[in-house]
Amino acid sequence: MKKILITIVCILPIFSVGCSKMIPSYRIDVQQGNIIHQHDINRVRPGMTKKQVSFVLGTPLIRDAFNQDRWDYIYTLNHGRRKAVKKRVSVLFSNDKVIGVEGDLKPQTDVPASKPDKTVVVEIDPGKKKKKKGVLRRIIGGKKK
């Protein structure tokens, strides 16, 4: 009787845990490619050189070996268990000048030029902050150099 009781006490937690909802493991957010924003795409204008586009959007993720006049910018963001965010933009060139932009984001010409970000000035007290002695220094009583 005692063995049966011990067996039941040992097996009961296993059954109760087995019937519960499993706790999912944590999945990190994975960001890949060039971060693409609409305001960056709005800065790309026809007639810009490849160097200027590279300054505005960064180096392209994919440079087609067979078509040097097409730069592809791809961005993916996987939010753990949620649906992934994917953006793709292709910049087309002719004679090293921009002739068009294709993809998920297109330049918007009716948008006014964005204002520069506000600058916030924070003053820091230059007073010297006294450091607290560590545990070992307090026990030994030695002076800090």
PDB file of N, CA and C in Angstrom, residues 38-142:
ATOM      1  N   GLN A  38      10.610  55.481 -45.591  1.00  0.00           N
ATOM      2  CA  GLN A  38      10.004  56.259 -46.665  1.00  0.00           C
ATOM      3  C   GLN A  38      10.727  57.586 -46.861  1.00  0.00           C
ATOM      4  N   HIS A  39      11.154  58.229 -45.774  1.00  0.00           N
ATOM      5  CA  HIS A  39      11.824  59.534 -45.926  1.00  0.00           C
ATOM      6  C   HIS A  39      13.171  59.393 -46.634  1.00  0.00           C
ATOM      7  N   ASP A  40      13.828  58.228 -46.524  1.00  0.00           N
ATOM      8  CA  ASP A  40      15.072  58.009 -47.272  1.00  0.00           C
ATOM      9  C   ASP A  40      14.783  57.832 -48.761  1.00  0.00           C
ATOM     10  N   ILE A  41      13.719  57.103 -49.069  1.00  0.00           N
ATOM     11  CA  ILE A  41      13.339  56.897 -50.472  1.00  0.00           C
ATOM     12  C   ILE A  41      12.915  58.228 -51.095  1.00  0.00           C
ATOM     13  N   ASN A  42      12.269  59.097 -50.319  1.00  0.00           N
ATOM     14  CA  ASN A  42      11.853  60.408 -50.835  1.00  0.00           C
ATOM     15  C   ASN A  42      13.049  61.276 -51.206  1.00  0.00           C
ATOM     16  N   ARG A  43      14.195  61.026 -50.630  1.00  0.00           N
ATOM     17  CA  ARG A  43      15.399  61.814 -50.933  1.00  0.00           C
ATOM     18  C   ARG A  43      16.064  61.380 -52.241  1.00  0.00           C
ATOM     19  N   VAL A  44      15.699  60.211 -52.768  1.00  0.00           N
ATOM     20  CA  VAL A  44      16.271  59.740 -54.035  1.00  0.00           C
ATOM     21  C   VAL A  44      15.531  60.435 -55.177  1.00  0.00           C
ATOM     22  N   ARG A  45      16.272  61.121 -56.001  1.00  0.00           N
ATOM     23  CA  ARG A  45      15.702  61.883 -57.115  1.00  0.00           C
ATOM     24  C   ARG A  45      16.303  61.408 -58.435  1.00  0.00           C
ATOM     25  N   PRO A  46      15.539  61.511 -59.523  1.00  0.00           N
ATOM     26  CA  PRO A  46      16.103  61.188 -60.831  1.00  0.00           C
ATOM     27  C   PRO A  46      17.289  62.099 -61.133  1.00  0.00           C
ATOM     28  N   GLY A  47      18.336  61.512 -61.699  1.00  0.00           N
ATOM     29  CA  GLY A  47      19.534  62.265 -62.038  1.00  0.00           C
ATOM     30  C   GLY A  47      20.629  62.170 -60.987  1.00  0.00           C
ATOM     31  N   MET A  48      20.329  61.579 -59.827  1.00  0.00           N
ATOM     32  CA  MET A  48      21.364  61.418 -58.798  1.00  0.00           C
ATOM     33  C   MET A  48      22.385  60.385 -59.262  1.00  0.00           C
ATOM     34  N   THR A  49      23.615  60.548 -58.834  1.00  0.00           N
ATOM     35  CA  THR A  49      24.662  59.591 -59.193  1.00  0.00           C
ATOM     36  C   THR A  49      24.604  58.391 -58.246  1.00  0.00           C
ATOM     37  N   LYS A  50      25.337  57.343 -58.600  1.00  0.00           N
ATOM     38  CA  LYS A  50      25.390  56.148 -57.754  1.00  0.00           C
ATOM     39  C   LYS A  50      26.004  56.468 -56.396  1.00  0.00           C
ATOM     40  N   LYS A  51      26.968  57.370 -56.402  1.00  0.00           N
ATOM     41  CA  LYS A  51      27.623  57.755 -55.149  1.00  0.00           C
ATOM     42  C   LYS A  51      26.631  58.467 -54.226  1.00  0.00           C
ATOM     43  N   GLN A  52      25.796  59.320 -54.782  1.00  0.00           N
ATOM     44  CA  GLN A  52      24.805  60.034 -53.983  1.00  0.00           C
ATOM     45  C   GLN A  52      23.747  59.079 -53.430  1.00  0.00           C
ATOM     46  N   VAL A  53      23.321  58.129 -54.235  1.00  0.00           N
ATOM     47  CA  VAL A  53      22.338  57.140 -53.781  1.00  0.00           C
ATOM     48  C   VAL A  53      22.940  56.278 -52.682  1.00  0.00           C
ATOM     49  N   SER A  54      24.186  55.915 -52.843  1.00  0.00           N
ATOM     50  CA  SER A  54      24.872  55.127 -51.822  1.00  0.00           C
ATOM     51  C   SER A  54      24.978  55.910 -50.517  1.00  0.00           C
ATOM     52  N   PHE A  55      25.137  57.218 -50.589  1.00  0.00           N
ATOM     53  CA  PHE A  55      25.193  58.058 -49.391  1.00  0.00           C
ATOM     54  C   PHE A  55      23.834  58.107 -48.695  1.00  0.00           C
ATOM     55  N   VAL A  56      22.755  58.196 -49.473  1.00  0.00           N
ATOM     56  CA  VAL A  56      21.408  58.314 -48.907  1.00  0.00           C
ATOM     57  C   VAL A  56      20.894  56.977 -48.379  1.00  0.00           C
ATOM     58  N   LEU A  57      21.017  55.912 -49.162  1.00  0.00           N
ATOM     59  CA  LEU A  57      20.430  54.620 -48.803  1.00  0.00           C
ATOM     60  C   LEU A  57      21.432  53.606 -48.258  1.00  0.00           C
ATOM     61  N   GLY A  58      22.704  53.888 -48.386  1.00  0.00           N
ATOM     62  CA  GLY A  58      23.710  52.906 -47.977  1.00  0.00           C
ATOM     63  C   GLY A  58      24.083  52.023 -49.149  1.00  0.00           C
ATOM     64  N   THR A  59      25.018  51.121 -48.915  1.00  0.00           N
ATOM     65  CA  THR A  59      25.417  50.218 -49.994  1.00  0.00           C
ATOM     66  C   THR A  59      24.308  49.208 -50.233  1.00  0.00           C
ATOM     67  N   PRO A  60      24.064  48.855 -51.484  1.00  0.00           N
ATOM     68  CA  PRO A  60      22.971  47.921 -51.764  1.00  0.00           C
ATOM     69  C   PRO A  60      23.287  46.522 -51.255  1.00  0.00           C
ATOM     70  N   LEU A  61      22.243  45.825 -50.843  1.00  0.00           N
ATOM     71  CA  LEU A  61      22.407  44.462 -50.362  1.00  0.00           C
ATOM     72  C   LEU A  61      22.769  43.535 -51.516  1.00  0.00           C
ATOM     73  N   ILE A  62      22.164  43.787 -52.676  1.00  0.00           N
ATOM     74  CA  ILE A  62      22.416  42.940 -53.845  1.00  0.00           C
ATOM     75  C   ILE A  62      22.818  43.822 -55.019  1.00  0.00           C
ATOM     76  N   ARG A  63      23.975  43.535 -55.579  1.00  0.00           N
ATOM     77  CA  ARG A  63      24.396  44.167 -56.834  1.00  0.00           C
ATOM     78  C   ARG A  63      24.405  43.069 -57.881  1.00  0.00           C
ATOM     79  N   ASP A  64      23.531  43.207 -58.840  1.00  0.00           N
ATOM     80  CA  ASP A  64      23.394  42.199 -59.883  1.00  0.00           C
ATOM     81  C   ASP A  64      24.659  42.158 -60.734  1.00  0.00           C
ATOM     82  N   ALA A  65      25.248  40.984 -60.846  1.00  0.00           N
ATOM     83  CA  ALA A  65      26.486  40.831 -61.616  1.00  0.00           C
ATOM     84  C   ALA A  65      26.245  41.024 -63.111  1.00  0.00           C
ATOM     85  N   PHE A  66      25.024  40.762 -63.556  1.00  0.00           N
ATOM     86  CA  PHE A  66      24.720  40.853 -64.975  1.00  0.00           C
ATOM     87  C   PHE A  66      24.111  42.201 -65.358  1.00  0.00           C
ATOM     88  N   ASN A  67      23.620  42.945 -64.383  1.00  0.00           N
ATOM     89  CA  ASN A  67      23.019  44.246 -64.649  1.00  0.00           C
ATOM     90  C   ASN A  67      23.535  45.233 -63.605  1.00  0.00           C
ATOM     91  N   GLN A  68      24.594  45.959 -63.936  1.00  0.00           N
ATOM     92  CA  GLN A  68      25.210  46.902 -63.003  1.00  0.00           C
ATOM     93  C   GLN A  68      24.351  48.146 -62.779  1.00  0.00           C
ATOM     94  N   ASP A  69      23.302  48.304 -63.578  1.00  0.00           N
ATOM     95  CA  ASP A  69      22.446  49.480 -63.471  1.00  0.00           C
ATOM     96  C   ASP A  69      21.211  49.229 -62.615  1.00  0.00           C
ATOM     97  N   ARG A  70      21.272  48.234 -61.740  1.00  0.00           N
ATOM     98  CA  ARG A  70      20.151  47.936 -60.840  1.00  0.00           C
ATOM     99  C   ARG A  70      20.711  47.601 -59.459  1.00  0.00           C
ATOM    100  N   TRP A  71      20.284  48.352 -58.460  1.00  0.00           N
ATOM    101  CA  TRP A  71      20.676  48.086 -57.074  1.00  0.00           C
ATOM    102  C   TRP A  71      19.433  47.679 -56.299  1.00  0.00           C
ATOM    103  N   ASP A  72      19.535  46.585 -55.567  1.00  0.00           N
ATOM    104  CA  ASP A  72      18.407  46.089 -54.778  1.00  0.00           C
ATOM    105  C   ASP A  72      18.687  46.263 -53.292  1.00  0.00           C
ATOM    106  N   TYR A  73      17.746  46.883 -52.609  1.00  0.00           N
ATOM    107  CA  TYR A  73      17.802  47.058 -51.160  1.00  0.00           C
ATOM    108  C   TYR A  73      16.685  46.210 -50.562  1.00  0.00           C
ATOM    109  N   ILE A  74      17.052  45.255 -49.732  1.00  0.00           N
ATOM    110  CA  ILE A  74      16.081  44.339 -49.140  1.00  0.00           C
ATOM    111  C   ILE A  74      16.208  44.412 -47.627  1.00  0.00           C
ATOM    112  N   TYR A  75      15.063  44.460 -46.951  1.00  0.00           N
ATOM    113  CA  TYR A  75      15.045  44.534 -45.488  1.00  0.00           C
ATOM    114  C   TYR A  75      14.004  43.557 -44.962  1.00  0.00           C
ATOM    115  N   THR A  76      14.389  42.726 -44.003  1.00  0.00           N
ATOM    116  CA  THR A  76      13.445  41.830 -43.339  1.00  0.00           C
ATOM    117  C   THR A  76      13.611  41.970 -41.833  1.00  0.00           C
ATOM    118  N   LEU A  77      12.484  41.905 -41.145  1.00  0.00           N
ATOM    119  CA  LEU A  77      12.478  41.955 -39.684  1.00  0.00           C
ATOM    120  C   LEU A  77      11.545  40.867 -39.190  1.00  0.00           C
ATOM    121  N   ASN A  78      12.106  39.858 -38.547  1.00  0.00           N
ATOM    122  CA  ASN A  78      11.320  38.772 -37.972  1.00  0.00           C
ATOM    123  C   ASN A  78      11.113  39.062 -36.494  1.00  0.00           C
ATOM    124  N   HIS A  79       9.856  39.330 -36.119  1.00  0.00           N
ATOM    125  CA  HIS A  79       9.507  39.624 -34.730  1.00  0.00           C
ATOM    126  C   HIS A  79       9.146  38.326 -34.016  1.00  0.00           C
ATOM    127  N   GLY A  80      10.122  37.588 -33.537  1.00  0.00           N
ATOM    128  CA  GLY A  80       9.846  36.387 -32.749  1.00  0.00           C
ATOM    129  C   GLY A  80       8.843  35.473 -33.421  1.00  0.00           C
ATOM    130  N   ARG A  81       7.643  35.417 -32.873  1.00  0.00           N
ATOM    131  CA  ARG A  81       6.600  34.530 -33.396  1.00  0.00           C
ATOM    132  C   ARG A  81       5.595  35.247 -34.300  1.00  0.00           C
ATOM    133  N   ARG A  82       5.721  36.555 -34.441  1.00  0.00           N
ATOM    134  CA  ARG A  82       4.799  37.297 -35.290  1.00  0.00           C
ATOM    135  C   ARG A  82       5.235  37.240 -36.751  1.00  0.00           C
ATOM    136  N   LYS A  83       4.373  37.751 -37.617  1.00  0.00           N
ATOM    137  CA  LYS A  83       4.652  37.735 -39.049  1.00  0.00           C
ATOM    138  C   LYS A  83       5.830  38.655 -39.383  1.00  0.00           C
ATOM    139  N   ALA A  84       6.667  38.219 -40.297  1.00  0.00           N
ATOM    140  CA  ALA A  84       7.865  38.975 -40.682  1.00  0.00           C
ATOM    141  C   ALA A  84       7.485  40.194 -41.524  1.00  0.00           C
ATOM    142  N   VAL A  85       8.250  41.269 -41.356  1.00  0.00           N
ATOM    143  CA  VAL A  85       8.092  42.487 -42.152  1.00  0.00           C
ATOM    144  C   VAL A  85       9.159  42.449 -43.238  1.00  0.00           C
ATOM    145  N   LYS A  86       8.733  42.569 -44.497  1.00  0.00           N
ATOM    146  CA  LYS A  86       9.679  42.527 -45.612  1.00  0.00           C
ATOM    147  C   LYS A  86       9.470  43.751 -46.496  1.00  0.00           C
ATOM    148  N   LYS A  87      10.573  44.400 -46.851  1.00  0.00           N
ATOM    149  CA  LYS A  87      10.537  45.544 -47.759  1.00  0.00           C
ATOM    150  C   LYS A  87      11.604  45.336 -48.822  1.00  0.00           C
ATOM    151  N   ARG A  88      11.249  45.701 -50.062  1.00  0.00           N
ATOM    152  CA  ARG A  88      12.199  45.576 -51.164  1.00  0.00           C
ATOM    153  C   ARG A  88      12.106  46.831 -52.019  1.00  0.00           C
ATOM    154  N   VAL A  89      13.268  47.386 -52.336  1.00  0.00           N
ATOM    155  CA  VAL A  89      13.337  48.574 -53.191  1.00  0.00           C
ATOM    156  C   VAL A  89      14.461  48.357 -54.196  1.00  0.00           C
ATOM    157  N   SER A  90      14.179  48.639 -55.458  1.00  0.00           N
ATOM    158  CA  SER A  90      15.196  48.560 -56.510  1.00  0.00           C
ATOM    159  C   SER A  90      15.393  49.951 -57.097  1.00  0.00           C
ATOM    160  N   VAL A  91      16.647  50.358 -57.190  1.00  0.00           N
ATOM    161  CA  VAL A  91      16.982  51.648 -57.796  1.00  0.00           C
ATOM    162  C   VAL A  91      17.583  51.355 -59.163  1.00  0.00           C
ATOM    163  N   LEU A  92      17.017  51.973 -60.194  1.00  0.00           N
ATOM    164  CA  LEU A  92      17.449  51.731 -61.572  1.00  0.00           C
ATOM    165  C   LEU A  92      18.281  52.911 -62.069  1.00  0.00           C
ATOM    166  N   PHE A  93      19.373  52.584 -62.746  1.00  0.00           N
ATOM    167  CA  PHE A  93      20.300  53.602 -63.253  1.00  0.00           C
ATOM    168  C   PHE A  93      20.432  53.483 -64.765  1.00  0.00           C
ATOM    169  N   SER A  94      20.815  54.588 -65.378  1.00  0.00           N
ATOM    170  CA  SER A  94      21.198  54.616 -66.781  1.00  0.00           C
ATOM    171  C   SER A  94      22.320  55.643 -66.885  1.00  0.00           C
ATOM    172  N   ASN A  95      23.465  55.229 -67.400  1.00  0.00           N
ATOM    173  CA  ASN A  95      24.659  56.080 -67.468  1.00  0.00           C
ATOM    174  C   ASN A  95      25.032  56.618 -66.082  1.00  0.00           C
ATOM    175  N   ASP A  96      24.958  55.759 -65.082  1.00  0.00           N
ATOM    176  CA  ASP A  96      25.292  56.078 -63.680  1.00  0.00           C
ATOM    177  C   ASP A  96      24.424  57.184 -63.081  1.00  0.00           C
ATOM    178  N   LYS A  97      23.216  57.360 -63.596  1.00  0.00           N
ATOM    179  CA  LYS A  97      22.259  58.331 -63.053  1.00  0.00           C
ATOM    180  C   LYS A  97      20.944  57.602 -62.773  1.00  0.00           C
ATOM    181  N   VAL A  98      20.251  57.999 -61.706  1.00  0.00           N
ATOM    182  CA  VAL A  98      18.978  57.371 -61.335  1.00  0.00           C
ATOM    183  C   VAL A  98      17.926  57.693 -62.384  1.00  0.00           C
ATOM    184  N   ILE A  99      17.223  56.636 -62.833  1.00  0.00           N
ATOM    185  CA  ILE A  99      16.102  56.845 -63.751  1.00  0.00           C
ATOM    186  C   ILE A  99      14.780  56.410 -63.120  1.00  0.00           C
ATOM    187  N   GLY A 100      14.844  55.626 -62.039  1.00  0.00           N
ATOM    188  CA  GLY A 100      13.600  55.195 -61.410  1.00  0.00           C
ATOM    189  C   GLY A 100      13.826  54.372 -60.153  1.00  0.00           C
ATOM    190  N   VAL A 101      12.733  54.235 -59.400  1.00  0.00           N
ATOM    191  CA  VAL A 101      12.741  53.434 -58.175  1.00  0.00           C
ATOM    192  C   VAL A 101      11.531  52.516 -58.226  1.00  0.00           C
ATOM    193  N   GLU A 102      11.752  51.224 -57.968  1.00  0.00           N
ATOM    194  CA  GLU A 102      10.677  50.233 -57.965  1.00  0.00           C
ATOM    195  C   GLU A 102      10.634  49.545 -56.613  1.00  0.00           C
ATOM    196  N   GLY A 103       9.504  48.920 -56.321  1.00  0.00           N
ATOM    197  CA  GLY A 103       9.428  48.108 -55.113  1.00  0.00           C
ATOM    198  C   GLY A 103       8.296  48.507 -54.193  1.00  0.00           C
ATOM    199  N   ASP A 104       8.440  48.115 -52.921  1.00  0.00           N
ATOM    200  CA  ASP A 104       7.390  48.349 -51.933  1.00  0.00           C
ATOM    201  C   ASP A 104       7.245  49.824 -51.567  1.00  0.00           C
ATOM    202  N   LEU A 105       8.330  50.565 -51.575  1.00  0.00           N
ATOM    203  CA  LEU A 105       8.302  51.997 -51.265  1.00  0.00           C
ATOM    204  C   LEU A 105       8.699  52.776 -52.506  1.00  0.00           C
ATOM    205  N   LYS A 106       7.906  53.787 -52.834  1.00  0.00           N
ATOM    206  CA  LYS A 106       8.206  54.624 -53.993  1.00  0.00           C
ATOM    207  C   LYS A 106       8.347  56.069 -53.524  1.00  0.00           C
ATOM    208  N   PRO A 107       9.175  56.867 -54.220  1.00  0.00           N
ATOM    209  CA  PRO A 107       9.330  58.269 -53.814  1.00  0.00           C
ATOM    210  C   PRO A 107       8.006  59.024 -53.913  1.00  0.00           C
ATOM    211  N   GLN A 108       7.717  59.816 -52.889  1.00  0.00           N
ATOM    212  CA  GLN A 108       6.512  60.644 -52.877  1.00  0.00           C
ATOM    213  C   GLN A 108       6.946  62.084 -53.117  1.00  0.00           C
ATOM    214  N   THR A 109       6.478  62.652 -54.213  1.00  0.00           N
ATOM    215  CA  THR A 109       6.907  64.003 -54.581  1.00  0.00           C
ATOM    216  C   THR A 109       6.083  65.075 -53.883  1.00  0.00           C
ATOM    217  N   ASP A 110       4.861  64.753 -53.423  1.00  0.00           N
ATOM    218  CA  ASP A 110       3.995  65.753 -52.804  1.00  0.00           C
ATOM    219  C   ASP A 110       4.278  65.962 -51.316  1.00  0.00           C
ATOM    220  N   VAL A 111       5.258  65.255 -50.772  1.00  0.00           N
ATOM    221  CA  VAL A 111       5.594  65.374 -49.355  1.00  0.00           C
ATOM    222  C   VAL A 111       6.553  66.538 -49.163  1.00  0.00           C
ATOM    223  N   PRO A 112       6.255  67.464 -48.220  1.00  0.00           N
ATOM    224  CA  PRO A 112       7.189  68.571 -47.985  1.00  0.00           C
ATOM    225  C   PRO A 112       8.491  68.062 -47.377  1.00  0.00           C
ATOM    226  N   ALA A 113       9.537  68.843 -47.564  1.00  0.00           N
ATOM    227  CA  ALA A 113      10.842  68.456 -47.020  1.00  0.00           C
ATOM    228  C   ALA A 113      10.739  68.350 -45.503  1.00  0.00           C
ATOM    229  N   SER A 114      11.318  67.310 -44.964  1.00  0.00           N
ATOM    230  CA  SER A 114      11.224  67.089 -43.521  1.00  0.00           C
ATOM    231  C   SER A 114      12.083  68.098 -42.768  1.00  0.00           C
ATOM    232  N   LYS A 115      11.574  68.503 -41.615  1.00  0.00           N
ATOM    233  CA  LYS A 115      12.310  69.441 -40.777  1.00  0.00           C
ATOM    234  C   LYS A 115      13.416  68.687 -40.057  1.00  0.00           C
ATOM    235  N   PRO A 116      14.518  69.364 -39.772  1.00  0.00           N
ATOM    236  CA  PRO A 116      15.581  68.684 -39.034  1.00  0.00           C
ATOM    237  C   PRO A 116      15.114  68.330 -37.627  1.00  0.00           C
ATOM    238  N   ASP A 117      15.672  67.264 -37.092  1.00  0.00           N
ATOM    239  CA  ASP A 117      15.327  66.831 -35.746  1.00  0.00           C
ATOM    240  C   ASP A 117      15.692  67.909 -34.739  1.00  0.00           C
ATOM    241  N   LYS A 118      14.891  67.980 -33.663  1.00  0.00           N
ATOM    242  CA  LYS A 118      15.172  68.949 -32.605  1.00  0.00           C
ATOM    243  C   LYS A 118      16.451  68.552 -31.888  1.00  0.00           C
ATOM    244  N   THR A 119      17.237  69.549 -31.575  1.00  0.00           N
ATOM    245  CA  THR A 119      18.464  69.310 -30.831  1.00  0.00           C
ATOM    246  C   THR A 119      18.189  69.576 -29.360  1.00  0.00           C
ATOM    247  N   VAL A 120      18.516  68.627 -28.530  1.00  0.00           N
ATOM    248  CA  VAL A 120      18.310  68.759 -27.097  1.00  0.00           C
ATOM    249  C   VAL A 120      19.668  68.900 -26.434  1.00  0.00           C
ATOM    250  N   VAL A 121      19.825  69.979 -25.658  1.00  0.00           N
ATOM    251  CA  VAL A 121      21.075  70.217 -24.947  1.00  0.00           C
ATOM    252  C   VAL A 121      20.858  69.869 -23.485  1.00  0.00           C
ATOM    253  N   VAL A 122      21.698  69.001 -22.961  1.00  0.00           N
ATOM    254  CA  VAL A 122      21.608  68.584 -21.570  1.00  0.00           C
ATOM    255  C   VAL A 122      22.889  68.991 -20.871  1.00  0.00           C
ATOM    256  N   GLU A 123      22.744  69.760 -19.785  1.00  0.00           N
ATOM    257  CA  GLU A 123      23.917  70.166 -19.021  1.00  0.00           C
ATOM    258  C   GLU A 123      24.197  69.123 -17.952  1.00  0.00           C
ATOM    259  N   ILE A 124      25.460  68.771 -17.828  1.00  0.00           N
ATOM    260  CA  ILE A 124      25.875  67.770 -16.855  1.00  0.00           C
ATOM    261  C   ILE A 124      26.688  68.464 -15.781  1.00  0.00           C
ATOM    262  N   ASP A 125      26.363  68.158 -14.529  1.00  0.00           N
ATOM    263  CA  ASP A 125      27.089  68.740 -13.405  1.00  0.00           C
ATOM    264  C   ASP A 125      28.509  68.187 -13.411  1.00  0.00           C
ATOM    265  N   PRO A 126      29.517  69.067 -13.519  1.00  0.00           N
ATOM    266  CA  PRO A 126      30.893  68.574 -13.587  1.00  0.00           C
ATOM    267  C   PRO A 126      31.455  68.147 -12.234  1.00  0.00           C
ATOM    268  N   GLY A 127      30.639  68.196 -11.180  1.00  0.00           N
ATOM    269  CA  GLY A 127      31.112  67.812  -9.849  1.00  0.00           C
ATOM    270  C   GLY A 127      31.589  66.370  -9.830  1.00  0.00           C
ATOM    271  N   LYS A 128      32.610  66.132  -9.021  1.00  0.00           N
ATOM    272  CA  LYS A 128      33.196  64.801  -8.955  1.00  0.00           C
ATOM    273  C   LYS A 128      32.295  63.896  -8.125  1.00  0.00           C
ATOM    274  N   LYS A 129      31.981  62.752  -8.648  1.00  0.00           N
ATOM    275  CA  LYS A 129      31.138  61.798  -7.949  1.00  0.00           C
ATOM    276  C   LYS A 129      32.013  60.897  -7.090  1.00  0.00           C
ATOM    277  N   LYS A 130      31.649  60.781  -5.825  1.00  0.00           N
ATOM    278  CA  LYS A 130      32.432  59.973  -4.902  1.00  0.00           C
ATOM    279  C   LYS A 130      32.075  58.509  -5.114  1.00  0.00           C
ATOM    280  N   LYS A 131      33.108  57.703  -5.343  1.00  0.00           N
ATOM    281  CA  LYS A 131      32.885  56.278  -5.548  1.00  0.00           C
ATOM    282  C   LYS A 131      32.807  55.566  -4.214  1.00  0.00           C
ATOM    283  N   LYS A 132      31.906  54.630  -4.129  1.00  0.00           N
ATOM    284  CA  LYS A 132      31.747  53.826  -2.927  1.00  0.00           C
ATOM    285  C   LYS A 132      32.828  52.757  -2.904  1.00  0.00           C
ATOM    286  N   LYS A 133      33.381  52.511  -1.716  1.00  0.00           N
ATOM    287  CA  LYS A 133      34.407  51.481  -1.586  1.00  0.00           C
ATOM    288  C   LYS A 133      33.775  50.111  -1.775  1.00  0.00           C
ATOM    289  N   GLY A 134      34.557  49.197  -2.340  1.00  0.00           N
ATOM    290  CA  GLY A 134      34.100  47.835  -2.508  1.00  0.00           C
ATOM    291  C   GLY A 134      34.109  47.088  -1.181  1.00  0.00           C
ATOM    292  N   VAL A 135      33.535  45.901  -1.162  1.00  0.00           N
ATOM    293  CA  VAL A 135      33.427  45.098   0.051  1.00  0.00           C
ATOM    294  C   VAL A 135      34.807  44.758   0.591  1.00  0.00           C
ATOM    295  N   LEU A 136      35.706  44.334  -0.257  1.00  0.00           N
ATOM    296  CA  LEU A 136      37.045  43.937   0.173  1.00  0.00           C
ATOM    297  C   LEU A 136      37.806  45.132   0.748  1.00  0.00           C
ATOM    298  N   ARG A 137      37.685  46.317   0.123  1.00  0.00           N
ATOM    299  CA  ARG A 137      38.356  47.521   0.625  1.00  0.00           C
ATOM    300  C   ARG A 137      37.812  47.906   2.003  1.00  0.00           C
ATOM    301  N   ARG A 138      36.495  47.740   2.192  1.00  0.00           N
ATOM    302  CA  ARG A 138      35.922  48.075   3.492  1.00  0.00           C
ATOM    303  C   ARG A 138      36.404  47.123   4.581  1.00  0.00           C
ATOM    304  N   ILE A 139      36.561  45.841   4.236  1.00  0.00           N
ATOM    305  CA  ILE A 139      37.022  44.854   5.223  1.00  0.00           C
ATOM    306  C   ILE A 139      38.482  45.098   5.576  1.00  0.00           C
ATOM    307  N   ILE A 140      39.315  45.262   4.543  1.00  0.00           N
ATOM    308  CA  ILE A 140      40.751  45.448   4.765  1.00  0.00           C
ATOM    309  C   ILE A 140      41.024  46.843   5.310  1.00  0.00           C
ATOM    310  N   GLY A 141      40.270  47.818   4.846  1.00  0.00           N
ATOM    311  CA  GLY A 141      40.443  49.185   5.319  1.00  0.00           C
ATOM    312  C   GLY A 141      41.542  49.927   4.604  1.00  0.00           C
ATOM    313  N   GLY A 142      41.996  49.404   3.473  1.00  0.00           N
ATOM    314  CA  GLY A 142      43.061  50.061   2.724  1.00  0.00           C
ATOM    315  C   GLY A 142      42.554  51.299   2.021  1.00  0.00           C
TER     316      GLY A 142
END
